[in-house]
Coordinates of C-alpha atoms and ligand atoms in Angstrom, one line a residue:
Chain A
M1 CA -8.2 -27.8 -6.5
G2 CA -10.0 -26.7 -9.9
C3 CA -7.5 -25.3 -12.1
V4 CA -7.7 -21.7 -12.6
G5 CA -10.2 -20.8 -14.9
S6 CA -12.8 -23.4 -13.4
T7 CA -15.7 -21.6 -11.4
E8 CA -15.5 -24.0 -8.7
P9 CA -19.1 -24.2 -7.2
S10 CA -17.8 -24.8 -3.9
M11 CA -15.6 -21.7 -3.7
K12 CA -18.3 -19.1 -5.7
F13 CA -20.3 -17.1 -3.4
D14 CA -23.6 -19.2 -3.1
I15 CA -26.9 -17.7 -2.0
D16 CA -28.7 -21.4 -1.8
R17 CA -26.2 -22.4 0.7
A18 CA -25.5 -21.8 4.3
Y19 CA -22.9 -19.3 5.9
R20 CA -22.3 -17.5 8.7
L21 CA -19.8 -14.8 10.3
N22 CA -16.4 -16.2 10.8
D23 CA -15.3 -16.8 14.4
R24 CA -12.4 -14.5 13.8
V25 CA -14.5 -11.4 13.0
A26 CA -15.7 -9.0 15.4
L27 CA -18.2 -6.9 14.4
R28 CA -18.8 -3.0 15.3
P29 CA -22.3 -0.8 16.2
E30 CA -21.7 2.1 14.0
P31 CA -24.0 5.4 13.2
F32 CA -23.3 4.2 9.7
G33 CA -24.0 0.5 9.9
A34 CA -20.9 -1.0 11.4
L35 CA -17.2 -1.8 11.1
A36 CA -16.5 -5.5 11.1
Y37 CA -13.0 -6.6 11.9
H38 CA -11.0 -9.5 11.4
Y39 CA -8.3 -10.8 13.3
G40 CA -6.7 -12.9 11.7
N41 CA -5.7 -11.1 8.1
R42 CA -6.0 -7.5 10.0
R43 CA -8.8 -6.3 7.1
L44 CA -11.6 -4.0 8.0
N45 CA -14.6 -3.4 6.3
F46 CA -17.2 -1.1 6.2
L47 CA -21.1 -2.6 6.5
R48 CA -22.8 0.8 5.3
A49 CA -26.4 -0.3 5.9
H50 CA -28.2 -1.3 8.8
D51 CA -30.0 -4.2 7.7
L52 CA -26.7 -5.5 5.5
V53 CA -25.7 -6.0 9.5
T54 CA -29.0 -7.3 10.0
V55 CA -29.1 -10.3 7.2
I56 CA -25.0 -10.8 7.6
E57 CA -25.7 -11.4 11.6
S58 CA -29.3 -14.0 11.4
L59 CA -26.9 -15.9 8.9
A60 CA -26.0 -18.4 11.0
E61 CA -29.5 -19.0 11.3
H62 CA -30.6 -19.6 8.1
E63 CA -29.6 -23.0 5.8
T64 CA -29.5 -20.7 3.0
V65 CA -28.4 -16.9 2.5
R66 CA -32.0 -16.7 0.5
S67 CA -34.0 -17.4 3.5
A68 CA -31.8 -14.9 5.5
F69 CA -33.2 -12.0 2.9
D70 CA -36.7 -12.9 2.8
A71 CA -36.7 -12.6 6.7
A72 CA -35.1 -9.7 6.2
G73 CA -37.0 -8.4 3.7
I74 CA -34.1 -7.9 1.4
A75 CA -36.0 -7.5 -2.0
G76 CA -35.8 -6.6 -5.1
P77 CA -33.3 -4.6 -6.6
R78 CA -31.4 -4.1 -3.4
R79 CA -30.9 -7.8 -3.4
P80 CA -28.1 -8.4 -6.0
A81 CA -26.3 -5.2 -4.2
F82 CA -26.5 -7.4 -0.5
E83 CA -25.2 -10.6 -2.5
K84 CA -22.5 -8.6 -3.9
A85 CA -21.7 -6.9 -0.6
L86 CA -22.1 -10.8 0.8
A87 CA -20.1 -12.4 -1.7
S88 CA -16.6 -10.1 -1.1
L89 CA -17.0 -10.9 2.6
A90 CA -17.4 -14.5 2.2
E91 CA -13.8 -13.8 -0.3
S92 CA -11.8 -11.5 2.4
D93 CA -12.9 -14.8 4.6
F94 CA -15.5 -12.6 6.7
L95 CA -18.4 -14.9 6.1
V96 CA -17.7 -18.8 5.8
A97 CA -19.6 -21.6 4.7
T98 CA -21.3 -24.0 6.5
Chain B
M1 CA -23.4 10.3 1.8
S2 CA -20.0 8.4 0.9
L3 CA -17.8 6.6 3.0
T4 CA -15.6 9.7 3.7
D5 CA -18.9 11.3 4.9
D6 CA -19.3 9.5 7.2
M7 CA -15.9 9.3 8.5
K8 CA -16.4 12.5 9.0
A9 CA -19.0 12.9 11.1
G10 CA -16.7 10.5 13.5
L11 CA -17.0 6.8 14.9
Q12 CA -18.3 5.0 17.9
A13 CA -14.4 4.4 18.7
P14 CA -11.2 5.3 16.8
I15 CA -9.8 2.6 13.3
C16 CA -6.6 4.1 14.1
L17 CA -5.7 4.5 17.6
T18 CA -1.9 5.1 18.4
W19 CA -0.5 5.0 22.2
E20 CA 2.5 6.3 22.6
L21 CA 3.9 4.0 26.4
T22 CA 6.8 6.6 26.9
Y23 CA 8.9 9.6 26.3
A24 CA 11.8 7.5 26.9
C25 CA 14.4 6.8 24.0
N26 CA 17.7 5.9 23.6
L27 CA 17.8 8.1 20.2
Q28 CA 17.4 11.5 19.8
C29 CA 15.7 11.4 16.3
V30 CA 15.7 15.1 14.6
H31 CA 12.5 14.7 13.5
C32 CA 10.7 13.3 16.5
L33 CA 7.0 13.8 16.1
S34 CA 7.3 13.8 20.2
S35 CA 10.3 15.1 21.1
S36 CA 11.3 12.2 23.0
G37 CA 14.2 11.3 25.1
R38 CA 13.2 11.2 28.8
R39 CA 10.5 8.9 30.8
D40 CA 8.0 11.6 32.1
P41 CA 7.5 10.6 35.8
R42 CA 3.8 10.4 35.1
E43 CA 3.6 8.0 32.9
L44 CA 0.9 5.3 33.0
T45 CA 1.4 2.7 35.9
T46 CA 0.8 -1.0 34.8
T47 CA -2.3 -0.9 36.2
E48 CA -3.6 2.1 34.6
A49 CA -2.2 1.1 31.4
E50 CA -3.9 -2.4 31.5
A51 CA -7.0 -0.3 32.3
V52 CA -7.3 1.5 29.2
I53 CA -7.0 -1.5 27.6
D54 CA -9.7 -3.3 29.4
E55 CA -11.8 -0.2 27.7
I56 CA -10.6 -0.1 24.0
Q57 CA -11.9 -3.8 23.9
R58 CA -14.7 -2.8 25.9
M59 CA -14.9 -0.1 23.1
Q60 CA -14.3 -2.9 20.2
V61 CA -11.3 -1.0 19.0
F62 CA -9.8 -3.9 16.8
Y63 CA -6.1 -3.2 17.2
V64 CA -3.8 -0.3 18.7
N65 CA -0.5 1.2 16.7
I66 CA 1.9 1.5 20.2
G67 CA 4.8 3.9 19.8
G68 CA 6.9 6.1 21.9
G69 CA 9.3 7.8 22.7
E70 CA 10.7 3.6 22.4
P71 CA 7.7 1.6 24.0
T72 CA 10.2 -1.9 24.1
I73 CA 12.0 0.5 26.9
R74 CA 9.5 -0.1 29.3
P75 CA 9.6 -3.0 32.2
D76 CA 6.6 -3.9 31.5
F77 CA 6.4 -3.2 27.4
W78 CA 5.3 -7.4 26.4
H79 CA 3.5 -8.0 29.4
L80 CA 1.5 -4.9 28.2
I81 CA 1.9 -6.7 24.7
D82 CA 1.0 -10.0 25.9
Y83 CA -2.5 -7.8 27.9
C84 CA -3.8 -6.8 24.3
V85 CA -3.4 -9.9 22.8
D86 CA -5.3 -11.6 25.5
H87 CA -8.6 -8.9 25.5
D88 CA -8.5 -8.9 21.8
V89 CA -6.3 -5.9 21.3
G90 CA -4.6 -6.9 18.2
V91 CA -0.7 -4.3 18.7
K92 CA 1.3 -2.9 16.0
F93 CA 4.4 -1.5 17.9
S94 CA 7.0 0.8 16.6
T95 CA 10.3 0.3 17.2
N96 CA 14.4 1.1 16.3
G97 CA 14.8 -2.0 16.6
S98 CA 17.7 -2.1 19.7
R99 CA 16.3 -4.6 21.9
I100 CA 14.6 -7.2 18.8
D101 CA 17.4 -9.8 20.1
P102 CA 17.1 -13.4 18.6
R103 CA 15.0 -14.3 21.6
V104 CA 12.7 -11.5 21.1
A105 CA 12.4 -12.5 17.8
R106 CA 11.1 -15.5 18.4
E107 CA 9.2 -15.1 20.9
L108 CA 7.3 -12.3 18.6
A109 CA 7.0 -14.7 15.7
R110 CA 4.8 -17.4 18.0
S111 CA 2.1 -14.7 18.0
D112 CA -0.2 -14.1 15.5
Y113 CA -1.6 -10.5 16.6
V114 CA 1.6 -8.9 16.8
D115 CA 3.0 -7.0 13.9
I116 CA 6.3 -4.8 14.1
Q117 CA 7.7 -1.8 12.3
I118 CA 10.7 -1.2 12.3
S119 CA 11.6 2.5 11.3
I120 CA 14.5 3.9 9.4
D121 CA 15.1 6.9 8.1
G122 CA 17.1 6.3 5.2
A123 CA 18.4 3.0 2.5
D124 CA 22.0 3.1 3.9
A125 CA 24.1 4.1 6.7
A126 CA 24.5 7.7 6.1
T127 CA 21.4 9.1 5.1
N128 CA 19.4 7.0 7.9
D129 CA 21.9 8.3 10.8
H130 CA 22.4 11.7 9.8
V131 CA 18.6 12.2 11.0
R132 CA 18.1 8.9 13.8
G133 CA 22.0 9.1 15.3
E134 CA 24.9 7.6 14.9
G135 CA 25.0 3.1 14.7
S136 CA 21.1 3.3 14.0
F137 CA 20.9 1.6 11.0
A138 CA 23.3 -1.3 11.5
T139 CA 20.8 -1.5 14.9
A140 CA 17.8 -2.1 12.8
L141 CA 18.7 -4.4 10.6
T142 CA 20.3 -6.4 12.5
A143 CA 16.9 -6.4 14.6
M144 CA 15.4 -7.4 10.9
D145 CA 18.0 -10.1 10.5
H146 CA 16.5 -11.5 14.0
L147 CA 13.0 -11.3 12.6
A148 CA 13.6 -12.7 9.3
D149 CA 15.5 -15.6 11.1
A150 CA 13.0 -16.4 13.3
D151 CA 10.4 -16.7 10.8
F152 CA 8.6 -14.0 11.8
G153 CA 6.9 -13.3 8.6
E154 CA 6.1 -9.9 6.9
F155 CA 7.3 -7.2 9.6
K156 CA 7.1 -3.5 8.2
I157 CA 10.2 -1.5 7.4
S158 CA 8.8 2.3 8.4
V159 CA 10.2 5.4 6.4
V160 CA 9.4 8.7 6.7
M161 CA 10.2 10.8 3.6
T162 CA 12.2 13.5 3.4
R163 CA 14.2 15.5 1.1
H164 CA 17.4 13.5 1.6
N165 CA 15.7 9.7 0.4
I166 CA 12.9 10.6 -1.1
G167 CA 15.6 10.2 -4.3
Q168 CA 16.2 6.2 -2.6
L169 CA 12.6 4.9 -3.0
D170 CA 14.1 2.1 -4.8
Q171 CA 16.4 0.9 -2.5
F172 CA 13.5 1.0 -0.4
A173 CA 11.3 -1.5 -2.3
D174 CA 14.7 -3.3 -3.0
L175 CA 15.4 -3.9 1.0
A176 CA 11.7 -4.5 2.1
H177 CA 11.9 -7.3 -1.0
R178 CA 15.0 -8.4 -0.2
Y179 CA 13.3 -9.3 4.0
G180 CA 9.7 -10.1 2.8
A181 CA 8.8 -7.0 4.3
Q182 CA 5.8 -4.6 3.6
L183 CA 7.3 -1.1 3.0
R184 CA 5.5 1.7 4.5
L185 CA 6.2 5.1 4.0
T186 CA 4.8 8.1 5.4
R187 CA 4.7 11.9 5.6
F188 CA 7.1 14.6 7.3
R189 CA 5.5 16.4 9.5
P190 CA 6.4 19.7 11.3
S191 CA 5.4 18.3 14.5
G192 CA 7.3 18.2 17.7
R193 CA 11.4 18.5 16.8
G194 CA 10.5 18.1 13.0
A195 CA 8.8 22.0 13.7
A196 CA 12.5 23.0 14.2
T197 CA 13.8 20.8 11.0
W198 CA 10.8 20.7 8.9
H199 CA 12.1 23.7 6.4
E200 CA 15.4 21.9 6.3
L201 CA 14.1 18.0 5.8
H202 CA 10.8 18.3 3.6
P203 CA 10.6 17.3 0.4
S204 CA 11.0 19.6 -2.7
D205 CA 7.6 20.1 -4.7
Q206 CA 9.5 18.1 -7.2
Q207 CA 10.2 15.1 -5.3
Q208 CA 6.6 15.0 -3.7
R209 CA 5.3 14.9 -7.7
D210 CA 8.3 11.6 -8.1
L211 CA 6.4 10.6 -4.9
Y212 CA 2.8 10.8 -5.6
H213 CA 3.7 8.9 -8.9
W214 CA 6.1 6.1 -7.4
L215 CA 3.0 5.5 -5.3
L216 CA 0.5 4.9 -8.0
D217 CA 2.4 2.3 -9.3
R218 CA 2.6 0.7 -6.3
P219 CA -1.0 0.1 -4.6
D220 CA 0.9 -2.4 -2.1
V221 CA 3.3 0.5 -0.5
L222 CA 1.3 1.2 2.8
T223 CA 1.4 5.0 3.2
G224 CA -1.2 5.3 6.1
D225 CA -3.2 7.7 3.7
S226 CA -0.7 9.9 4.7
F227 CA 0.1 11.5 1.4
F228 CA -3.4 12.4 0.3
H229 CA -2.8 16.2 -0.6
L230 CA -1.0 14.6 -3.1
S231 CA -4.7 13.7 -5.0
A232 CA -4.5 16.8 -5.6
L233 CA -2.0 16.3 -8.6
G234 CA -4.7 14.4 -10.6
E235 CA -5.6 10.4 -9.9
A236 CA -6.7 10.0 -6.7
L237 CA -4.0 8.1 -4.0
P238 CA -6.0 4.7 -2.5
G239 CA -7.2 5.0 0.7
L240 CA -8.8 7.5 2.8
N241 CA -8.6 10.8 1.7
L242 CA -9.2 12.9 4.2
C243 CA -7.4 14.1 8.1
G244 CA -8.9 11.6 10.3
A245 CA -8.1 14.2 13.4
G246 CA -10.5 13.5 16.4
R247 CA -12.9 11.5 14.0
V248 CA -11.0 8.0 12.9
V249 CA -7.9 8.6 14.9
C250 CA -6.5 9.6 17.8
L251 CA -3.6 10.0 20.2
V252 CA -3.0 8.2 24.0
D253 CA 0.2 9.8 25.5
P254 CA 2.6 8.4 27.4
V255 CA 0.9 10.5 30.5
G256 CA -2.5 9.4 29.4
D257 CA -3.4 12.9 27.6
V258 CA -5.5 12.2 24.5
Y259 CA -4.7 14.6 21.2
A260 CA -7.2 14.7 18.5
C261 CA -3.5 13.0 16.4
P262 CA 0.0 12.0 17.2
F263 CA 1.1 15.4 14.8
V264 CA -0.7 17.3 16.8
L265 CA 1.2 17.5 20.6
H266 CA -0.3 20.9 21.6
D267 CA -2.5 22.0 24.2
D268 CA -4.7 23.5 21.0
F269 CA -5.8 19.8 20.6
K270 CA -5.4 18.2 24.2
A271 CA -9.0 16.8 24.4
G272 CA -8.9 15.2 28.1
N273 CA -7.1 12.3 29.8
V274 CA -7.8 8.8 30.5
R275 CA -7.5 8.7 33.8
D276 CA -10.4 11.4 34.1
E277 CA -14.1 10.1 34.7
G278 CA -15.1 8.3 32.0
G279 CA -12.2 7.5 30.9
F280 CA -11.3 7.5 27.6
E281 CA -14.6 6.2 26.2
R282 CA -15.9 9.7 27.2
V283 CA -13.3 11.7 25.9
W284 CA -13.7 10.5 22.6
R285 CA -17.6 10.5 22.0
N286 CA -17.9 13.5 24.7
S287 CA -15.0 15.7 24.3
E288 CA -15.9 19.5 22.8
L289 CA -12.9 18.8 20.7
F290 CA -13.7 16.0 18.8
A291 CA -16.8 17.2 18.9
G292 CA -15.7 20.3 17.2
L293 CA -13.7 18.4 14.6
R294 CA -16.3 15.7 14.0
E295 CA -18.6 18.8 12.3
P296 CA -18.5 20.3 8.8
Q297 CA -15.2 22.2 8.0
S298 CA -14.7 25.3 5.8
A299 CA -13.2 25.1 3.3
G300 CA -12.1 28.6 3.7
A301 CA -9.0 29.6 1.7
C302 CA -9.4 25.8 -0.5
A303 CA -12.8 27.0 -1.3
S304 CA -11.9 28.1 -5.0
C305 CA -9.6 25.1 -5.3
G306 CA -10.7 22.8 -7.6
E307 CA -8.7 20.0 -6.3
F308 CA -10.3 20.7 -3.3
D309 CA -12.4 18.0 -3.1
A310 CA -9.2 15.1 -3.7
C311 CA -6.5 17.1 -1.5
Q312 CA -9.0 18.4 1.5
G313 CA -6.9 21.1 2.5
G314 CA -4.2 19.2 3.7
C315 CA -2.8 18.0 7.0
M316 CA -4.4 19.9 9.9
A317 CA -1.2 19.4 12.0
A318 CA 1.5 20.8 9.0
K319 CA -0.6 23.9 8.3
F320 CA -0.9 24.4 12.8
F321 CA 2.8 24.3 13.5
T322 CA 4.3 26.2 10.3
G323 CA 2.1 28.9 10.9
I324 CA -0.8 28.4 8.6
P325 CA -4.8 29.1 9.2
L326 CA -6.1 25.5 9.7
D327 CA -8.5 26.4 7.3
G328 CA -5.6 27.6 4.8
P329 CA -3.9 25.6 2.1
D330 CA -1.3 22.4 3.3
P331 CA 2.0 24.1 3.5
E332 CA 3.1 21.7 0.9
C333 CA 0.0 22.2 -1.2
V334 CA 0.8 21.2 -4.7
N335 CA -0.4 24.0 -6.3
G336 CA 2.2 26.2 -4.9
Y337 CA -0.1 28.4 -2.3
G338 CA 1.1 26.8 1.1
E339 CA 4.4 28.2 0.5
E340 CA 3.6 32.0 0.6
L341 CA 2.4 31.6 3.6
V342 CA 4.6 29.7 5.1
A343 CA 6.9 32.3 4.0
A344 CA 4.6 35.2 5.6
A345 CA 4.5 32.8 9.0
A346 CA 8.2 32.6 9.9
G347 CA 9.1 34.9 12.2
A348 CA 5.7 35.4 13.4
T349 CA 5.4 33.8 16.6
R350 CA 4.9 30.5 15.8
P351 CA 2.7 27.9 18.1
L352 CA 5.4 26.1 20.5
V353 CA 5.3 23.0 20.6
G354 CA 3.8 21.4 23.3
A355 CA 5.4 18.2 26.0
D356 CA 9.2 17.9 25.3
H357 CA 10.7 15.6 26.7
S358 CA 14.1 15.6 24.8
R359 CA 17.5 15.1 26.9
P360 CA 18.7 18.3 27.9
S361 CA 21.6 17.4 25.3
P362 CA 21.2 20.0 22.5
V363 CA 19.7 17.8 18.9
K364 CA 22.8 17.6 17.1
F365 CA 21.9 18.4 13.9
L366 CA 24.1 17.8 11.5
G367 CA 23.3 20.1 8.6
R368 CA 22.5 20.5 5.5
R369 CA 23.8 17.5 3.2
Ligands
LIG401 S1 -5.1 25.3 -2.6 FE1 -5.9 23.7 -0.4 S2 -7.5 22.4 -1.4 FE2 -6.3 23.3 -3.8 S3 -4.0 21.5 -3.3 FE3 -3.9 23.0 -2.3 S4 -4.1 22.6 -0.6 FE4 -5.2 21.3 -1.4
LIG402 S1 -3.5 16.3 11.4 FE1 -2.1 16.1 10.1 S2 -1.2 13.9 10.3 FE2 -3.2 14.2 12.3 S3 -4.9 12.9 11.1 FE3 -5.4 14.9 10.1 S4 -3.8 14.7 8.1 FE4 -3.4 12.8 9.9

């Protein structure tokens, strides 16, 4: 456990690491993308882009988030937005580092 | 498109599915939204209830809010809870606490997927029992003691906001804090027996304002997003500010009828029955009623109001049962537009409440206090 002020690298979302969807999270396809539900913390997340869902589902097959982005063609200005979305999902335990 | 627009267009399955398991209840609260009391002989059998759970598992409705009546009265209640949990359907159930004894509390504490909501409507026995019946406050507190003793963790204390208890907000917060519980405050709508007691019990304009400010200061207090009509007072309250009826919300009643929301138990808002061919899924996805509710709605009389974006014209159920047109203002519109209409509608034929299961003994309302 680092001190409160430190940014412990292992805790921070890192697009050069591998992540996958938490086993306790289920995705439900919706017209706008998908609804993600975490059975453990009972939180609900709206994934409001179809390729965001694609990326999340493909995470387990990639060594890094970056390569999942590349494979799904997430480039340019969309990348920071996607990175932010994934970071917040990781923070709320929807994604886990592997 | 905003998230609100996505929600308005409807989802593949509800987010907030309420399932009332029985109309039977040992209490006779004067504001009961479902006019419960006696069991209905047509209530779903255990097998039919299991089929509903199978179906909502398939549709990925991740959790259900179970209520009644008093759901624990059903002899198969605990079985159905287990069945839900075994089928990836989380459960939150509402109870008056009468059946939560030490053994049940220990049993419940063992599951991660079951959440409990104990209802009280006053922070002391006098205020609570006035609405929920004599002894009901003590019963609820005993249930909370049992849950605390069993280390259940964070259960919910659920309160319907009325003229008599809004002054007790801090006391409710203290009570929840003492039990390590989460406080949940919801809006009182004129549904079920609440239609007859609404004029007596609904909060005053000033009380609505007090509540609004109190809630803004306490974002951790749950509200089921039920006070969105108060967002017209300024800063929006957190949550989804829209009427979710038939879009993200619906009700399955004890006989399997599917309504647009738990507060509109009336034929006009009945979309079908889970026993019909195609089951719940067909009703949710294809019923005419729900398709209509997912169409863009007109702002009607509220169109000229600067607060419409925040308030969305308020609650459909509240309008319907007070005789206000559905595209009119909420009866508790913070700008006062609803009041005149309620007054005008009084005396006119108001819609009758559907499916009444009150016990024959007349509900005794203790009058003004
Ligand atoms: S007039 Fe309509 S939109 Fe405006 S505050 Fe009243 S109910 Fe809400
Ligand atoms: S009718 Fe009222 S209670 Fe029902 S979903 Fe709409 S706003 Fe909520």
